[in-house]
């Protein structure tokens, strides 16, 4: 906890400085406020070369939306799914449309990720010292520090991926314990038993769905973690000496894994788009007439928006 407190202090100390819109904050703070206000992203005044809306926000003027003949004509192009922007919006709702408000969520998940990593390292190594060391290294990591104090989506993607991994580690330990208990109580079979409900793997699936709802690149972690989880199951069965560990995984674990690591992520990801489903003003939504507009420029793509 002391390591987490230290990391939290570094991330929250003078979080509202600089009192300005920094780097790609210009995209996400307005998208987040649009979600909070309209339920979907909306076009603001100005552009990257003439950030009229940014100047208005810093001055405290929140009427920075582009005026259109019809509301749906001002639909903003959506470069990323909405969950990360909703998380930013939560800070804006709590503390206002100001630098501290829009940076709050990033600093919070940055601090929480230090705690999660320390706990995961402690569980995997069975060493409190190594767990604290892992947490301290993350607390002092320069990239993590910067991402925690600026409004970019990468910190939220990292948080949900790390949370998913933590859930899978707990699920792995519980699955091994169940297999060990079964082996001691029952006659061994070639494939082994089913392991029943696995809520931690379901939680991991929900976290991976949230990662995909922050950035599309979360799907790569989803695929990798699903394979890893099944290989862990096979390894646990093989460690007991079962003659058909992989057949056991296919027969006993695969169906549950598909539900937890395929269906659950899909449900969470689709739920993140609720505003787009219920509002006709979203980009490309049924009945909307978005203005003719291309995807973000190459410069914004290089900076992380693409």
Short mmCIF file of C-alpha atoms in Angstrom, two decimals:
data_model
loop_
_atom_site.label_atom_id
_atom_site.label_comp_id
_atom_site.label_asym_id
_atom_site.label_seq_id
_atom_site.Cartn_x
_atom_site.Cartn_y
_atom_site.Cartn_z
CA UNK A 1 0.00 0.00 0.00
CA UNK A 2 2.89 2.38 0.68
CA UNK A 3 4.19 1.83 -2.84
CA UNK A 4 0.74 2.56 -4.26
CA UNK A 5 0.43 5.67 -2.10
CA UNK A 6 3.83 6.87 -3.33
CA UNK A 7 2.82 6.31 -6.97
CA UNK A 8 -0.51 8.04 -6.39
CA UNK A 9 1.23 11.06 -4.88
CA UNK A 10 3.48 11.39 -7.93
CA UNK A 11 0.47 11.23 -10.25
CA UNK A 12 -1.91 13.54 -8.39
CA UNK A 13 0.53 16.18 -7.13
CA UNK A 14 -0.21 19.40 -9.04
CA UNK A 15 -2.20 17.39 -11.56
CA UNK A 16 -3.96 20.53 -12.82
CA UNK A 17 -0.68 21.94 -14.12
CA UNK A 18 -0.04 23.03 -16.75
CA UNK A 19 -3.35 24.86 -16.95
CA UNK A 20 -3.57 24.24 -20.65
CA UNK A 21 -4.65 21.70 -23.24
CA UNK A 22 -1.57 19.54 -23.81
CA UNK A 23 -0.75 17.33 -26.79
CA UNK A 24 -3.63 15.01 -27.84
CA UNK A 25 -5.75 16.18 -24.91
CA UNK A 26 -7.32 18.45 -27.52
CA UNK A 27 -9.15 15.43 -28.97
CA UNK A 28 -10.18 13.44 -25.94
CA UNK A 29 -11.30 16.12 -23.50
CA UNK A 30 -13.85 17.42 -26.04
CA UNK A 31 -14.97 13.95 -27.08
CA UNK A 32 -15.44 13.06 -23.40
CA UNK A 33 -17.40 16.23 -22.69
CA UNK A 34 -19.54 15.60 -25.76
CA UNK A 35 -20.37 12.11 -24.49
CA UNK A 36 -21.26 13.61 -21.12
CA UNK A 37 -23.43 16.31 -22.72
CA UNK A 38 -24.93 14.66 -25.82
CA UNK A 39 -24.24 10.95 -25.44
CA UNK A 40 -22.17 10.91 -28.64
CA UNK A 41 -19.08 12.69 -29.96
CA UNK A 42 -19.71 16.10 -31.56
CA UNK A 43 -17.65 18.53 -33.64
CA UNK A 44 -16.12 21.45 -31.75
CA UNK A 45 -15.10 24.85 -33.09
CA UNK A 46 -11.77 25.20 -34.83
CA UNK A 47 -9.32 22.50 -35.83
CA UNK A 48 -5.78 21.34 -35.03
CA UNK A 49 -4.22 24.45 -36.57
CA UNK A 50 -6.75 26.84 -35.04
CA UNK A 51 -7.83 25.38 -31.67
CA UNK A 52 -10.64 27.82 -30.95
CA UNK A 53 -12.42 25.39 -28.64
CA UNK A 54 -9.27 24.80 -26.56
CA UNK A 55 -8.93 28.52 -25.86
CA UNK A 56 -12.60 28.76 -24.93
CA UNK A 57 -12.33 25.79 -22.54
CA UNK A 58 -9.32 27.25 -20.74
CA UNK A 59 -11.20 30.56 -20.47
CA UNK A 60 -14.17 28.75 -18.91
CA UNK A 61 -16.51 29.10 -21.88
CA UNK A 62 -18.07 25.67 -22.50
CA UNK A 63 -20.24 26.70 -25.45
CA UNK A 64 -17.53 25.59 -27.86
CA UNK A 65 -19.59 23.41 -30.19
CA UNK A 66 -19.87 24.03 -33.89
CA UNK A 67 -23.31 25.30 -34.86
CA UNK A 68 -24.96 23.23 -37.60
CA UNK A 69 -28.31 23.47 -39.43
CA UNK A 70 -29.19 20.16 -37.81
CA UNK A 71 -27.57 18.56 -34.77
CA UNK A 72 -26.77 15.37 -36.66
CA UNK A 73 -24.72 17.40 -39.17
CA UNK A 74 -22.13 17.98 -36.45
CA UNK A 75 -21.41 14.29 -35.80
CA UNK A 76 -17.75 13.81 -34.93
CA UNK A 77 -15.66 11.17 -36.68
CA UNK A 78 -15.03 8.30 -34.25
CA UNK A 79 -11.42 7.13 -34.29
CA UNK A 80 -11.67 4.98 -31.15
CA UNK A 81 -14.42 3.20 -29.18
CA UNK A 82 -15.99 5.28 -26.43
CA UNK A 83 -15.14 3.65 -23.08
CA UNK A 84 -11.85 5.50 -22.50
CA UNK A 85 -13.59 8.78 -23.29
CA UNK A 86 -16.40 7.89 -20.88
CA UNK A 87 -13.78 7.32 -18.18
CA UNK A 88 -12.33 10.76 -18.87
CA UNK A 89 -15.86 12.16 -18.81
CA UNK A 90 -16.35 10.77 -15.29
CA UNK A 91 -13.57 13.04 -14.04
CA UNK A 92 -15.02 15.99 -15.91
CA UNK A 93 -18.41 15.31 -14.31
CA UNK A 94 -16.89 15.07 -10.82
CA UNK A 95 -14.46 18.00 -10.93
CA UNK A 96 -15.54 20.12 -13.88
CA UNK A 97 -14.21 20.80 -17.35
CA UNK A 98 -10.74 21.81 -16.24
CA UNK A 99 -7.27 20.24 -16.40
CA UNK A 100 -7.63 18.45 -13.06
CA UNK A 101 -11.05 17.14 -14.02
CA UNK A 102 -10.07 15.72 -17.38
CA UNK A 103 -6.79 14.26 -16.04
CA UNK A 104 -8.29 12.73 -12.91
CA UNK A 105 -9.33 9.37 -14.39
CA UNK A 106 -5.93 8.75 -15.95
CA UNK A 107 -4.14 9.48 -12.68
CA UNK A 108 -6.55 7.24 -10.78
CA UNK A 109 -6.16 4.19 -13.01
CA UNK A 110 -2.42 4.84 -13.14
CA UNK A 111 -2.25 4.60 -9.34
CA UNK A 112 -4.54 1.56 -9.25
CA UNK A 113 -2.42 -0.22 -11.85
CA UNK A 114 0.58 0.05 -9.50
CA UNK A 115 -1.41 -1.76 -6.81
CA UNK A 116 -2.60 -4.42 -9.25
CA UNK A 117 0.88 -5.10 -10.58
CA UNK A 118 2.32 -5.36 -7.08
CA UNK A 119 -0.38 -7.84 -6.07
CA UNK A 120 0.05 -9.91 -9.23
CA UNK A 121 3.82 -10.06 -8.79
CA UNK A 122 3.33 -11.03 -5.14
CA UNK A 123 0.95 -13.84 -6.11
CA UNK A 124 3.18 -15.17 -8.90
CA UNK A 125 6.47 -15.06 -6.97
CA UNK A 126 5.15 -15.63 -3.43
CA UNK A 127 7.49 -12.82 -2.40
CA UNK A 128 6.28 -9.59 -0.80
CA UNK A 129 9.62 -7.96 -1.56
CA UNK A 130 9.41 -8.77 -5.27
CA UNK A 131 5.79 -7.61 -5.37
CA UNK A 132 6.74 -4.27 -3.83
CA UNK A 133 9.72 -3.99 -6.19
CA UNK A 134 7.46 -4.55 -9.22
CA UNK A 135 5.06 -1.90 -7.98
CA UNK A 136 7.88 0.56 -7.28
CA UNK A 137 9.37 0.08 -10.75
CA UNK A 138 6.01 0.87 -12.33
CA UNK A 139 5.45 3.83 -9.99
CA UNK A 140 8.75 5.34 -11.18
CA UNK A 141 8.48 4.36 -14.84
CA UNK A 142 8.69 7.51 -16.95
CA UNK A 143 6.26 6.48 -19.68
CA UNK A 144 3.64 5.28 -17.19
CA UNK A 145 4.07 8.51 -15.21
CA UNK A 146 3.53 10.72 -18.25
CA UNK A 147 0.55 8.75 -19.54
CA UNK A 148 -1.04 8.89 -16.07
CA UNK A 149 -0.87 12.69 -16.01
CA UNK A 150 -2.06 13.42 -19.55
CA UNK A 151 -5.31 12.60 -21.27
CA UNK A 152 -4.45 9.77 -23.64
CA UNK A 153 -6.29 6.49 -24.07
CA UNK A 154 -3.20 4.28 -23.67
CA UNK A 155 -3.30 4.40 -19.85
CA UNK A 156 -6.87 3.06 -19.85
CA UNK A 157 -6.00 0.32 -22.33
CA UNK A 158 -3.05 -0.68 -20.14
CA UNK A 159 -5.21 -0.68 -17.02
CA UNK A 160 -7.87 -3.02 -18.40
CA UNK A 161 -5.29 -5.38 -19.92
CA UNK A 162 -3.40 -5.53 -16.62
CA UNK A 163 -6.63 -6.09 -14.70
CA UNK A 164 -7.52 -8.93 -17.08
CA UNK A 165 -4.13 -10.55 -16.56
CA UNK A 166 -4.53 -10.28 -12.79
CA UNK A 167 -7.92 -11.99 -13.00
CA UNK A 168 -6.48 -14.79 -15.13
CA UNK A 169 -3.66 -15.37 -12.65
CA UNK A 170 -6.20 -15.79 -9.83
CA UNK A 171 -8.28 -18.07 -12.06
CA UNK A 172 -5.19 -20.15 -12.85
CA UNK A 173 -4.41 -20.64 -9.16
CA UNK A 174 -7.99 -21.60 -8.34
CA UNK A 175 -8.15 -24.04 -11.27
CA UNK A 176 -4.95 -25.72 -10.11
CA UNK A 177 -6.28 -26.01 -6.58
CA UNK A 178 -9.52 -27.58 -7.82
CA UNK A 179 -7.61 -30.08 -9.92
CA UNK A 180 -5.38 -30.95 -6.98
CA UNK A 181 -8.39 -31.45 -4.70
CA UNK A 182 -10.07 -33.67 -7.32
CA UNK A 183 -6.91 -35.74 -7.76
CA UNK A 184 -6.72 -36.43 -4.03
CA UNK A 185 -10.40 -37.36 -3.67
CA UNK A 186 -11.24 -39.21 -6.91
CA UNK A 187 -9.95 -41.89 -9.23
CA UNK A 188 -7.90 -40.25 -12.02
CA UNK A 189 -9.32 -40.23 -15.54
CA UNK A 190 -7.35 -39.63 -18.75
CA UNK A 191 -8.82 -36.18 -19.40
CA UNK A 192 -9.66 -35.03 -15.89
CA UNK A 193 -12.75 -33.24 -14.52
CA UNK A 194 -14.64 -30.11 -15.40
CA UNK A 195 -13.73 -27.20 -13.13
CA UNK A 196 -17.18 -25.66 -12.69
CA UNK A 197 -17.90 -21.96 -12.63
CA UNK A 198 -14.85 -19.77 -13.04
CA UNK A 199 -15.87 -16.21 -12.09
CA UNK A 200 -12.33 -14.83 -12.31
CA UNK A 201 -12.02 -15.90 -15.93
CA UNK A 202 -15.37 -14.25 -16.61
CA UNK A 203 -14.08 -11.10 -14.93
CA UNK A 204 -10.98 -11.28 -17.13
CA UNK A 205 -13.21 -11.47 -20.20
CA UNK A 206 -15.12 -8.40 -19.07
CA UNK A 207 -11.85 -6.51 -18.56
CA UNK A 208 -10.61 -7.54 -22.00
CA UNK A 209 -13.90 -6.38 -23.49
CA UNK A 210 -13.33 -3.06 -21.73
CA UNK A 211 -9.81 -2.91 -23.21
CA UNK A 212 -11.28 -3.39 -26.69
CA UNK A 213 -13.85 -0.69 -25.87
CA UNK A 214 -10.99 1.74 -25.19
CA UNK A 215 -8.89 0.94 -28.26
CA UNK A 216 -9.32 -1.57 -31.03
CA UNK A 217 -5.82 -2.91 -30.34
CA UNK A 218 -7.22 -4.54 -27.21
CA UNK A 219 -8.34 -7.42 -29.42
CA UNK A 220 -4.72 -8.63 -29.74
CA UNK A 221 -4.50 -9.01 -25.96
CA UNK A 222 -7.87 -10.77 -25.97
CA UNK A 223 -6.64 -13.41 -28.41
CA UNK A 224 -3.29 -13.86 -26.66
CA UNK A 225 -4.83 -14.14 -23.18
CA UNK A 226 -7.48 -16.62 -24.33
CA UNK A 227 -4.78 -18.92 -25.73
CA UNK A 228 -2.64 -18.43 -22.63
CA UNK A 229 -5.51 -19.32 -20.30
CA UNK A 230 -6.23 -22.57 -22.14
CA UNK A 231 -2.54 -23.48 -22.19
CA UNK A 232 -2.41 -22.90 -18.44
CA UNK A 233 -5.33 -25.34 -18.07
CA UNK A 234 -3.57 -27.93 -20.20
CA UNK A 235 -0.35 -27.47 -18.24
CA UNK A 236 -2.17 -27.95 -14.93
CA UNK A 237 -3.77 -31.18 -16.16
CA UNK A 238 -0.46 -32.44 -17.50
CA UNK A 239 1.31 -31.60 -14.22
CA UNK A 240 -1.07 -34.01 -12.45
CA UNK A 241 0.01 -36.77 -14.80
CA UNK A 242 -3.24 -36.99 -16.76
CA UNK A 243 -2.68 -38.86 -20.00
CA UNK A 244 -4.91 -36.63 -22.17
CA UNK A 245 -4.53 -33.07 -20.87
CA UNK A 246 -5.30 -31.33 -24.17
CA UNK A 247 -8.37 -33.48 -24.76
CA UNK A 248 -9.45 -32.53 -21.25
CA UNK A 249 -9.14 -28.85 -22.11
CA UNK A 250 -11.23 -29.29 -25.26
CA UNK A 251 -13.91 -31.35 -23.53
CA UNK A 252 -14.00 -29.66 -20.12
CA UNK A 253 -12.70 -26.11 -20.45
CA UNK A 254 -13.22 -24.85 -23.99
CA UNK A 255 -16.95 -24.13 -23.75
CA UNK A 256 -16.57 -22.09 -20.58
CA UNK A 257 -13.56 -20.30 -22.02
CA UNK A 258 -15.55 -19.29 -25.10
CA UNK A 259 -18.27 -17.85 -22.89
CA UNK A 260 -15.84 -15.97 -20.65
CA UNK A 261 -13.27 -14.88 -23.23
CA UNK A 262 -15.42 -14.43 -26.33
CA UNK A 263 -19.05 -13.76 -25.40
CA UNK A 264 -18.40 -11.61 -22.32
CA UNK A 265 -15.91 -9.30 -24.10
CA UNK A 266 -18.35 -8.89 -26.99
CA UNK A 267 -21.17 -7.92 -24.62
CA UNK A 268 -19.00 -5.38 -22.77
CA UNK A 269 -17.69 -3.89 -26.00
CA UNK A 270 -21.16 -3.54 -27.51
CA UNK A 271 -22.49 -2.01 -24.31
CA UNK A 272 -19.88 0.74 -24.55
CA UNK A 273 -21.55 1.91 -27.78
CA UNK A 274 -24.95 2.44 -26.12
CA UNK A 275 -24.87 6.19 -26.77
CA UNK A 276 -24.33 5.60 -30.48
CA UNK A 277 -27.19 3.07 -30.60
CA UNK A 278 -29.74 5.28 -28.86
CA UNK A 279 -28.74 8.60 -30.43
CA UNK A 280 -29.26 9.42 -34.09
CA UNK A 281 -26.60 12.14 -33.96
CA UNK A 282 -23.59 9.80 -33.83
CA UNK A 283 -21.19 9.47 -36.76
CA UNK A 284 -22.75 7.15 -39.33
CA UNK A 285 -25.70 6.29 -37.08
CA UNK A 286 -29.03 5.57 -38.73
CA UNK A 287 -30.75 8.79 -39.68
CA UNK A 288 -27.68 10.95 -39.15
CA UNK A 289 -26.30 13.21 -41.84
CA UNK A 290 -22.68 13.78 -40.81
CA UNK A 291 -20.82 16.43 -42.69
CA UNK A 292 -18.40 15.25 -45.33
CA UNK A 293 -15.21 14.61 -43.46
CA UNK A 294 -12.25 12.28 -43.70
CA UNK A 295 -10.50 10.40 -40.94
CA UNK A 296 -8.07 12.16 -38.62
CA UNK A 297 -5.00 13.63 -40.23
CA UNK A 298 -1.77 11.70 -40.38
CA UNK A 299 -0.28 13.96 -37.73
CA UNK A 300 -2.99 13.12 -35.21
CA UNK A 301 -2.71 9.45 -36.10
CA UNK A 302 0.98 9.48 -35.29
CA UNK A 303 0.26 11.12 -31.99
CA UNK A 304 -1.95 8.25 -30.88
CA UNK A 305 -5.45 9.17 -32.01
CA UNK A 306 -5.48 6.77 -34.95
#
